[in-house]
Structures are given as C-alpha cells and as structure tokens.
Coordinates of C-alpha atoms and ligand atoms in Angstrom, one line a residue:
X1282 CA 0.0 -0.4 -0.1
X1283 CA 1.3 3.1 -1.0
X1284 CA -0.1 5.8 2.2
X1285 CA 1.3 9.2 1.9
X1286 CA 3.2 10.0 5.1
X1287 CA 3.6 13.3 5.9
X1288 CA 4.6 13.6 9.5
X1289 CA 7.7 11.4 9.9
X1290 CA 9.5 9.0 12.7
X1291 CA 11.1 11.8 14.4
X1292 CA 8.1 14.6 14.2
X1293 CA 5.8 13.1 16.2
X1294 CA 2.7 15.0 14.9
X1295 CA 0.2 17.5 17.7
X1296 CA -2.0 14.7 19.0
X1297 CA 1.4 12.8 20.1
X1298 CA 0.7 10.3 23.3
X1299 CA -3.5 10.8 22.6
X1300 CA -4.9 7.6 21.8
X1301 CA -8.3 7.8 19.7
X1302 CA -10.9 4.7 19.8
X1303 CA -12.3 5.7 16.0
X1304 CA -15.9 3.5 16.0
X1305 CA -17.0 2.5 13.0
X1306 CA -20.9 1.7 11.8
X1307 CA -22.8 0.1 9.3
X1308 CA -23.5 3.2 6.4
X1309 CA -21.8 3.6 3.3
X1310 CA -20.2 6.9 5.0
X1311 CA -17.3 3.8 6.8
X1312 CA -15.0 4.3 3.6
X1313 CA -14.5 8.2 5.2
X1314 CA -13.4 6.3 8.1
X1315 CA -9.8 5.2 6.2
X1316 CA -9.4 8.8 5.8
X1317 CA -10.1 9.7 9.5
X1318 CA -7.7 7.0 10.7
X1319 CA -4.9 7.7 8.6
X1320 CA -5.0 11.7 8.9
X1321 CA -5.2 11.4 13.3
X1322 CA -2.5 9.0 12.8
X1323 CA -0.7 11.2 10.3
X1324 CA -1.2 13.6 13.5
X1325 CA 0.4 11.4 16.1
X1326 CA -2.6 9.9 17.6
X1327 CA -2.7 5.8 17.9
X1328 CA -5.8 4.8 16.8
X1329 CA -7.6 1.6 17.4
X1330 CA -10.6 1.0 15.7
X1331 CA -13.9 -1.3 16.0
X1332 CA -16.0 -1.8 13.3
X1333 CA -19.9 -2.6 14.0
X1334 CA -19.8 -6.3 12.5
X1335 CA -22.5 -4.6 9.3
X1336 CA -19.7 -1.7 9.0
X1337 CA -17.4 -4.8 7.9
X1338 CA -19.5 -5.4 4.6
X1339 CA -18.6 -1.7 3.5
X1340 CA -14.4 -2.0 4.3
X1341 CA -12.3 -4.8 5.5
X1342 CA -10.7 -4.9 9.2
X1343 CA -7.3 -5.6 7.0
X1344 CA -7.8 -1.6 5.5
X1345 CA -8.1 -0.1 8.9
X1346 CA -5.3 -2.3 10.3
X1347 CA -2.9 -1.0 7.7
X1348 CA -4.4 2.5 8.3
X1349 CA -4.2 2.5 11.3
X1350 CA -0.7 0.1 12.4
X1351 CA -2.8 -1.6 14.9
X1352 CA -5.1 -4.0 15.4
X1353 CA -9.0 -4.3 15.0
X1354 CA -11.7 -5.2 16.7
X1355 CA -14.8 -6.2 15.4
X1356 CA -16.4 -8.7 17.8
X1357 CA -17.4 -8.6 21.5
X1358 CA -15.6 -11.9 22.8
X1359 CA -12.2 -11.6 21.1
X1360 CA -10.0 -11.5 24.4
X1361 CA -6.7 -12.1 22.9
X1362 CA -5.8 -14.4 25.4
X1363 CA -5.1 -10.9 27.4
X1364 CA -6.9 -11.8 31.0
X1365 CA -9.2 -8.2 31.1
X1366 CA -11.8 -8.3 28.8
X1367 CA -10.7 -6.5 25.3
X1368 CA -13.7 -3.6 26.1
X1369 CA -12.8 -2.5 28.7
X1370 CA -8.7 -2.7 28.0
X1371 CA -10.1 -0.7 25.1
X1372 CA -11.9 1.6 26.4
X1373 CA -9.7 2.6 29.4
X1374 CA -7.0 3.1 26.6
X1375 CA -8.5 5.9 25.1
X1376 CA -8.5 9.9 25.7
X1377 CA -11.6 10.0 22.9
X1378 CA -13.8 7.8 21.0
X1379 CA -15.4 9.1 17.8
X1380 CA -17.8 7.4 15.3
X1381 CA -17.8 8.4 12.0
X1382 CA -19.8 7.6 11.0
X1383 CA -23.0 6.7 13.7
X1384 CA -25.6 5.4 12.4
X1385 CA -28.6 5.6 13.2
X1386 CA -29.3 2.3 15.1
X1387 CA -25.9 2.7 16.7
X1388 CA -27.2 6.0 18.2
X1389 CA -30.8 4.0 19.3
X1390 CA -28.1 2.0 21.2
X1391 CA -26.5 4.4 22.8
X1392 CA -29.1 6.5 23.7
X1393 CA -30.8 3.3 25.7
X1394 CA -27.9 1.9 27.3
X1395 CA -28.0 -1.5 24.8
X1396 CA -24.7 -2.5 24.6
X1397 CA -25.3 -5.9 22.4
X1398 CA -21.7 -6.1 20.2
X1399 CA -18.7 -4.6 20.7
X1400 CA -18.3 -0.4 20.2
X1401 CA -21.6 0.4 22.0
X1402 CA -19.7 -1.9 25.1
X1403 CA -17.0 -0.1 25.1
X1404 CA -18.8 3.2 24.8
X1405 CA -20.5 2.8 27.7
X1406 CA -17.7 1.4 30.3
X1407 CA -15.3 4.2 28.7
X1408 CA -14.3 7.4 31.0
X1409 CA -13.0 9.5 28.1
X1410 CA -15.0 12.6 26.0
X1411 CA -17.7 10.2 23.0
X1412 CA -17.5 12.9 19.7
X1413 CA -20.2 11.0 17.5
X1414 CA -20.1 12.2 13.3
X1415 CA -24.0 10.8 12.2
X1416 CA -24.6 9.8 8.8
X1417 CA -27.3 8.8 7.6
X1418 CA -30.9 8.8 4.6
X1419 CA -32.1 12.4 5.8
X1420 CA -35.6 11.1 6.6
X1421 CA -34.1 9.1 9.0
X1422 CA -32.0 11.8 10.5
X1423 CA -35.1 13.9 10.5
X1424 CA -37.0 10.8 12.2
X1425 CA -38.7 11.8 16.1
X1426 CA -36.9 9.2 17.2
X1427 CA -33.5 9.9 16.4
X1428 CA -33.9 13.3 17.0
X1429 CA -34.8 12.4 20.4
X1430 CA -31.6 9.6 20.9
X1431 CA -29.6 12.4 19.8
X1432 CA -31.2 14.7 22.5
X1433 CA -30.4 12.4 25.3
X1434 CA -27.0 11.9 23.9
X1435 CA -26.0 15.5 23.6
X1436 CA -27.9 16.5 26.8
X1437 CA -28.0 13.8 29.6
X1438 CA -25.1 11.8 28.2
X1439 CA -23.1 14.7 27.2
X1440 CA -21.6 13.1 24.1
X1441 CA -20.6 15.9 21.8
X1442 CA -22.1 15.6 18.3
X1443 CA -20.4 16.3 15.2
X1444 CA -23.7 17.8 12.7
X1445 CA -24.2 16.3 9.3
X1446 CA -23.7 18.2 5.9
X1447 CA -26.2 19.5 3.3
X1448 CA -26.2 17.5 0.3
X1449 CA -27.1 14.6 -1.5
X1450 CA -26.8 11.6 -0.1
X1451 CA -25.6 8.1 -1.6
X1452 CA -29.2 6.6 -2.2
X1453 CA -30.2 9.4 -4.1
X1454 CA -32.2 11.7 -1.5
X1455 CA -31.1 15.3 -0.8
X1456 CA -30.7 16.8 2.6
X1457 CA -29.7 16.4 5.9
X1458 CA -27.6 13.6 7.0
X1459 CA -24.1 13.1 5.3
X1460 CA -21.6 13.2 7.1
X1461 CA -19.7 15.9 8.3
X1462 CA -16.0 16.5 5.6
X1463 CA -13.3 14.1 6.8
X1464 CA -10.9 17.7 7.9
X1465 CA -14.1 19.0 9.6
X1466 CA -13.7 16.1 11.6
X1467 CA -10.0 15.7 11.9
X1468 CA -9.9 19.8 13.2
X1469 CA -13.2 19.0 15.8
X1470 CA -11.0 16.0 17.0
X1471 CA -8.5 17.5 16.9
X1472 CA -9.1 20.9 19.2
X1473 CA -10.6 19.0 22.1
X1474 CA -8.0 17.0 22.2
X1475 CA -5.7 19.5 22.4
X1476 CA -7.4 21.9 24.7
X1477 CA -5.8 20.1 27.5
X1478 CA -2.5 19.7 26.0
X1479 CA -1.3 21.8 28.5
X1480 CA 1.7 20.2 30.5
X1481 CA 3.6 19.5 27.5
X1482 CA 7.4 19.4 27.9
X1483 CA 6.4 19.4 32.3
X1484 CA 7.6 16.8 34.3
X1485 CA 5.6 14.8 36.6
X1486 CA 5.9 12.7 39.3
X1487 CA 3.1 10.5 40.6
X1488 CA 2.3 8.0 43.3
X1489 CA 0.1 5.8 43.5
X1490 CA -1.8 2.4 45.7
X1491 CA -1.3 1.6 48.7
X1492 CA 2.4 0.3 50.4
X1493 CA 3.0 -2.8 52.4
X1494 CA 5.2 -2.9 55.7
X1495 CA 6.5 -5.9 55.9
X1496 CA 5.6 -8.6 58.6
X1497 CA 7.6 -11.3 58.3
X1498 CA 8.1 -13.2 54.5
X1499 CA 4.1 -14.0 54.4
X1500 CA 2.7 -11.2 55.8
X1501 CA 2.6 -6.9 55.8
X1502 CA 0.9 -4.0 57.6
X1503 CA -1.3 -2.7 54.2
X1504 CA -3.8 -0.5 53.2
X1505 CA -7.2 -0.5 51.3
X1506 CA -6.3 2.3 48.3
X1507 CA -6.3 0.4 45.0
X1508 CA -4.3 2.5 42.9
X1509 CA -7.3 4.0 40.4
X1510 CA -6.3 8.2 41.3
X1511 CA -3.0 7.7 41.2
X1512 CA -3.1 6.1 37.7
X1513 CA -5.8 8.3 36.5
X1514 CA -4.1 11.2 37.0
X1515 CA -0.8 9.9 35.5
X1516 CA -2.5 8.5 32.4
X1517 CA -4.4 12.2 32.2
X1518 CA -1.1 13.8 32.7
X1519 CA 0.3 11.7 30.2
X1520 CA -2.0 12.9 27.7
X1521 CA -1.3 16.5 28.3
X1522 CA 2.0 15.7 27.2
X1523 CA 3.5 15.1 30.4
X1524 CA 7.1 13.5 31.3
X1525 CA 5.2 11.0 33.5
X1526 CA 7.1 8.8 36.1
X1527 CA 4.1 7.1 38.6
X1528 CA 5.8 5.3 41.3
X1529 CA 3.5 3.1 42.5
X1530 CA 2.9 0.1 44.8
X1531 CA 0.5 -1.7 42.1
X1532 CA 1.7 -3.0 39.0
X1533 CA 0.8 -1.0 35.7
X1534 CA 1.9 -1.4 32.2
X1535 CA 2.0 2.0 31.1
X1536 CA 4.3 3.5 27.4
X1537 CA 5.5 6.3 30.1
X1538 CA 7.9 4.9 33.1
X1539 CA 6.6 3.6 35.8
X1540 CA 8.6 2.7 38.7
X1541 CA 7.1 -0.4 40.8
X1542 CA 7.9 -0.3 45.0
X1543 CA 6.4 -1.9 47.9
X1544 CA 7.4 -0.3 51.4
X1545 CA 7.4 3.9 52.5
X1546 CA 10.9 4.2 52.5
X1547 CA 11.4 2.2 48.7
X1548 CA 8.3 5.0 47.1
X1549 CA 10.3 7.6 49.5
X1550 CA 13.9 6.8 47.9
X1551 CA 12.2 6.6 44.4
X1552 CA 10.6 9.9 44.4
X1553 CA 13.5 11.6 46.1
X1554 CA 16.6 10.8 42.9
X1555 CA 13.2 12.4 40.1
X1556 CA 11.8 15.0 42.9
X1557 CA 14.7 18.1 42.2
X1558 CA 14.0 18.1 38.3
X1559 CA 10.6 17.5 38.0
X1560 CA 7.8 20.5 38.5
X1561 CA 5.2 18.6 40.0
X1562 CA 4.5 15.7 42.4
X1563 CA 0.9 14.7 43.0
X1564 CA 1.8 12.1 45.4
X1565 CA -1.8 10.2 45.5
X1566 CA -0.4 7.6 47.6
X1567 CA -2.3 5.7 50.7
X1568 CA 1.2 5.9 52.7
X1569 CA 2.0 3.5 55.9
X1570 CA 2.9 6.4 58.7
X1571 CA 4.5 3.1 60.6
X1572 CA 6.4 0.2 60.0
X1573 CA 7.2 -2.7 61.4
X1574 CA 11.0 -1.8 64.1
X1575 CA 12.1 -5.6 62.6
X1576 CA 11.4 -7.8 59.9
X1577 CA 11.2 -11.4 61.0
X1578 CA 13.1 -13.2 58.7
X1579 CA 11.9 -16.1 58.7
X1580 CA 7.6 -17.0 59.5
X1581 CA 5.5 -16.0 62.9
X1582 CA 4.3 -18.7 64.3
X1583 CA 1.3 -19.1 66.3
X1584 CA 2.5 -19.7 70.1
X1585 CA 0.8 -20.4 73.0
X1586 CA 0.3 -16.9 74.1
X1587 CA -2.6 -15.3 73.2
X1588 CA -0.9 -11.7 71.8
X1589 CA 1.5 -11.1 69.6
X1590 CA 3.0 -8.1 70.0
X1591 CA 4.2 -5.9 66.6
X1592 CA 6.7 -2.7 68.2
X1593 CA 5.9 -0.3 65.2
X1594 CA 8.4 3.0 64.2
X1595 CA 7.3 5.8 61.6
X1596 CA 8.0 6.0 58.3
X1597 CA 9.3 9.0 57.0
X1598 CA 6.8 11.4 56.0
X1599 CA 7.5 11.7 52.1
X1600 CA 5.1 14.7 51.2
X1601 CA 6.1 16.9 54.7
X1602 CA 10.1 16.4 53.9
X1603 CA 9.5 17.4 50.4
X1604 CA 7.6 20.2 50.9
X1605 CA 10.1 22.1 53.4
X1606 CA 12.6 21.9 50.0
X1607 CA 10.8 22.5 47.4
X1608 CA 11.5 25.2 45.1
X1609 CA 9.3 28.2 44.0
X1610 CA 8.9 26.9 40.9
X1611 CA 6.9 23.4 41.8
X1612 CA 4.1 22.4 42.6
X1613 CA 3.4 19.9 45.4
X1614 CA -0.4 18.1 45.9
X1615 CA -1.0 15.6 48.6
X1616 CA -4.2 13.8 49.2
X1617 CA -6.2 12.7 52.7
X1618 CA -8.3 10.4 53.1
X1619 CA -10.8 10.7 56.0
X1620 CA -13.5 9.1 58.0
X1621 CA -14.1 12.3 60.4
X1622 CA -13.7 16.2 60.8
X1623 CA -12.0 16.4 56.2
X1624 CA -11.9 19.9 55.7
X1625 CA -10.1 20.4 59.2
X1626 CA -7.7 17.6 58.9
X1627 CA -6.7 18.2 55.0
X1628 CA -7.0 22.3 55.9
X1629 CA -4.2 21.0 58.3
X1630 CA -2.2 18.8 55.7
X1631 CA -2.1 21.3 53.6
X1632 CA -0.5 23.9 56.2
X1633 CA 1.9 21.7 58.2
X1634 CA 3.0 19.8 54.8
X1635 CA 3.7 23.3 53.0
X1636 CA 1.3 21.8 50.0
X1637 CA -0.1 24.0 46.9
X1638 CA -3.5 21.4 46.9
X1639 CA -4.9 18.8 49.2
X1640 CA -7.6 17.0 47.7
X1641 CA -9.6 15.4 50.2
X1642 CA -12.1 13.0 50.4
X1643 CA -14.9 10.7 53.2
X1644 CA -14.3 7.5 52.8
X1645 CA -16.7 6.6 54.8
X1646 CA -19.5 7.6 51.9
X1647 CA -20.3 4.3 50.4
X1648 CA -19.3 3.3 46.8
X1649 CA -16.7 5.8 45.9
X1650 CA -12.8 6.0 47.2
X1651 CA -10.6 2.6 47.8
X1652 CA -11.4 0.8 44.8
X1653 CA -13.8 2.1 42.9
X1654 CA -13.6 4.0 39.6
X1655 CA -15.6 7.1 41.4
X1656 CA -15.1 9.3 44.0
X1657 CA -15.9 12.9 45.7
X1658 CA -14.1 15.2 46.4
X1659 CA -12.8 18.8 48.4
X1660 CA -9.8 20.5 46.4
X1661 CA -8.3 23.5 48.8
X1662 CA -5.2 25.5 48.0
X1663 CA -3.2 27.1 49.8
X1664 CA -4.4 30.4 49.2
X1665 CA -7.5 29.5 50.9
X1666 CA -9.6 28.4 47.7
X1667 CA -11.6 25.7 47.7
X1668 CA -14.2 23.8 45.6
X1669 CA -16.8 20.9 46.2
X1670 CA -16.5 18.3 43.4
X1671 CA -19.5 15.5 43.1
X1672 CA -20.0 11.6 42.9
X1673 CA -17.6 11.7 39.2
X1674 CA -15.2 9.5 38.1
X1675 CA -11.7 9.1 38.7
X1676 CA -10.5 10.1 35.1
X1677 CA -12.8 13.1 35.6
X1678 CA -11.5 14.0 39.2
X1679 CA -7.9 13.6 38.0
X1680 CA -8.9 16.5 34.6
X1681 CA -10.0 18.5 37.1
X1682 CA -7.3 18.6 39.8
X1683 CA -4.9 19.3 35.9
X1684 CA -6.5 22.1 35.0
X1685 CA -6.0 23.7 38.1
X1686 CA -2.1 22.2 38.7
X1687 CA -1.7 23.3 34.8
X1688 CA -2.6 27.0 36.4
X1689 CA -0.4 27.4 38.7
X1690 CA 2.1 26.2 37.6
X1691 CA 2.0 28.2 35.3
X1692 CA 1.9 31.0 37.4
X1693 CA 4.7 30.2 39.5
X1694 CA 7.4 29.5 36.6
X1695 CA 6.3 32.6 35.3
X1696 CA 7.0 34.8 38.7
X1697 CA 9.9 36.1 39.3
X1698 CA 12.5 33.8 41.2
Ligands
CTP2570 N1 1.9 11.4 53.1 C1 3.6 11.3 52.7 N2 4.3 9.7 53.9 C2 3.7 9.8 54.3 C3 2.1 9.7 55.1 C4 1.7 10.5 54.1 O1 3.6 11.3 51.7 N3 3.7 8.7 54.9 C5 1.3 11.4 51.9 C6 0.7 11.2 51.4 O2 0.6 10.5 50.1 C7 -0.9 12.0 50.9 C8 -0.6 12.8 52.7 O3 0.5 12.7 52.5 O4 -0.9 13.1 50.1 C9 -1.6 12.8 53.6 O5 -1.5 11.0 54.0 P1 -2.6 11.3 55.5 O6 -2.0 9.2 55.2 O7 -3.8 11.3 54.6 O8 -1.5 12.0 56.2 P2 -1.1 11.9 57.5 O9 0.0 13.4 57.3 O10 -0.5 10.3 56.8 O11 -1.7 11.8 58.6 P3 -2.9 10.0 59.0 O12 -2.4 9.5 58.8 O13 -2.9 10.8 61.2 O14 -5.0 10.9 58.8

C-alpha cells in the first residue's frame, strides 16, 4: 500500500500521546473512516479502530488495520488471550472515542444503553469524551426517534455531536444527513484533544497505591488503596504531554515509566531520586505511617500466648520532607482520605506539609473512594480556595486537578525568582 506519510518518525505530530478509538458503523460513509484513521495517525495519535459487524460489509478490517497500524476489533468476545476483557482494556486506553460514521441504529442503542456488540459496549465502559459524527438518510435523521436519541446523547450523556452536512446522499435523496467532511471531523477532534495539552514539557511524579510494610516473609501491614486515582492522574497527565513517572505499589503497564515499589521507604527513595528535576509531584499514594521495627526473616509461628505485640516505628513523611525543600517553581499536591473532620484535617495537612493543593475525600461515604472508579472530593488550595466536586469518575477528577495544577505551574514558573 502506498500511503502518503506527511509526518516522519522524528516528527511525532500534534496528537502525540493521544489515544483515539475510532468507531465505525455500517453505512456507506464508512469508507471515509479510512481517511479519518489515516489523518489521526499522521497527526501523531494512536488509533484503535472498532467496527460494528455491519461496518465490515462496507470496508474490511484489514484496510483499517493497515492505516491505523493496530489490530482492528469487531467481535465482542475475541479476548485475544488477555486477562482483562477487551472492551474494558480498550475503554481505559482512550482519551477520546470518535464514532464516524454513527448510524441511526448505533445512536439508538447508545441512547438506550444497549451494548449488544463491541463498539457500544466499549463506549458504555469508557470514561473519556465521546464524539459522534452521524451519517444517514435525511428522513432517518429527521425521524422523531433519531432526533430524540440525539437529544438524549447530547444533553443527558454529554456526548458531542458533529452535525451532519446537507447534500446529496448515496441513495439519491437530498438533505441533511451527509457525514461532516473528513477535514472538519479531524479539526474538531484535534481541537478537543489539544484543548488539554497544557502540560507539554512538564515533568511530573505521581505516586499511586498503598505501601506494604513487611512483618515477616508472608505478612505485611497494608491499606485498602487500589492505586486507581494515581493511575488516572498519571494517564491524564501523560495524555496532556507531561513527562510522567508513576511510582506505584500496583503493577500497571504503560508507555511512560512506571517504578514499582513496595514500602514507604522505597517510595521515598524513588520520589527523592526524581524530585529535583520535576515540576510537579502529586502524592496520591496511601503511605503507611508506621512499619515494624524488626522484620522477621522467617514466618512468625503461632504460640501458646493469646497476644502478639508488634513494635512499630514511624515512616518518613515523604510530602512533609519535600514540602520543606521544594523550590518556588515546583508544585506539590497531596491527598487526604478522612473518616471524620474532612475539612479541618485536610486544611491542617495542606498547611503542615507546605502543599500547594490537597484533595480530600470522606471515606465513610459508600460506593466511592477505595477500590471504586468514582470519588467525590473537596479541593483546597494554599490560598484558601475551596471547591467541591460531586461524585464523578476518578479520571474526571484527575482532569480537573490537572487543569488547576497546569494553571498553577504556569503562574509559579512565570513569577520572578
Ligand atoms: N504521605 C506521605 N508520607 C507519609 C504519609 C503520607 O507522603 N508517610 C502523603 C500522602 O501520600 C498524602 C498526604 O501525605 O498525599 C496525606 O496523607 P495522610 O495519610 O492522609 O496523612 P498523614 O499525614 O499520614 O496523617 P494521618 O494518617 O494521621 O491522617
């Protein structure tokens, strides 16, 4: 295949680090998805095409595979030997999902939460921005059911609709329903993806997960942190162009560096090794405050005694130590998961640890926080601002936090030293 390559390998393009899922439905405009896939990839994005089975009647998966340079996904239950269901894995990778063309059928399914094939399932499982470029016969577009469904998607689900053009249809009818131009779609998608590109060139350390403090070769003192919030912040920062180092107690595979640690002391060492050269540190990790003074080299056996006493000693407080030495052009952010006195405890930690911001959440509220994909938080800044974010996906909280952090970095780095 002789495809024109306007971006070379050394010229990564404006959408570098962005991952787009391109959904393709069964309509004649599916052939234009080839130019969209090619345009996105040439602009630097990683593109994963997902076709509905009907779309394969119009173009072949091989065409999109060649243009995206990635495997094309069609069927819901092709697990490909991965331990994670394909739809979850793809949904988590995406910064944006674009469905072009979006048919009346897929629009109706999405508006009603029907996930009977891979594309609609991925969209339901995703937490990123979803854009739809409808393409259909003018009467189908005009039909009250389609208009109602588009309204539901736009207003209740916050999906973005790229309006179809007016023109002559493949079927010969004339009217609104022709998919927006490829150039128009590419420009809209690029502007949405670049809206958040404000961390390019910034170096960020993000910590995630709960530390484990060994007692003996079998046991440890741990906590319930899943690492999801930290990974969400790291993914979002990477997507905005930051040079991210994730220091985590949880193993995750990412294209940016992930340093896996176990204990608070290991985390401290890893964070300190990078701190001088970083612009921002986000300490999402739940760091154990204490560790056993003695770690037994053999498994501690049960004895006659009813009690076992473990002697603990304080761990270093990583944020506290770094808050004291941080430069004026660096931003540091802490988290506080509290079971009572959320505001006052978070405020105290913000001050005591010399933080720029702290994100607090109440762990007594069910269905959010530890292990969940959702949280509801309060954000406090060193200047006394306070913002409450209601229950929302951790990725959305991460995006909001990064908006604040990016603005703050810009201010502190512009200020005279
Ligand atoms: N933190 C840290 N090092 C520690 C303990 C906590 O860097 N040894 C960081 C956490 O990553 C978090 C913030 O400090 O960003 C607040 O953590 P938290 O456990 O809520 O606060 P503590 O100061 O440990 O207070 P307490 O456990 O008594 O609530």
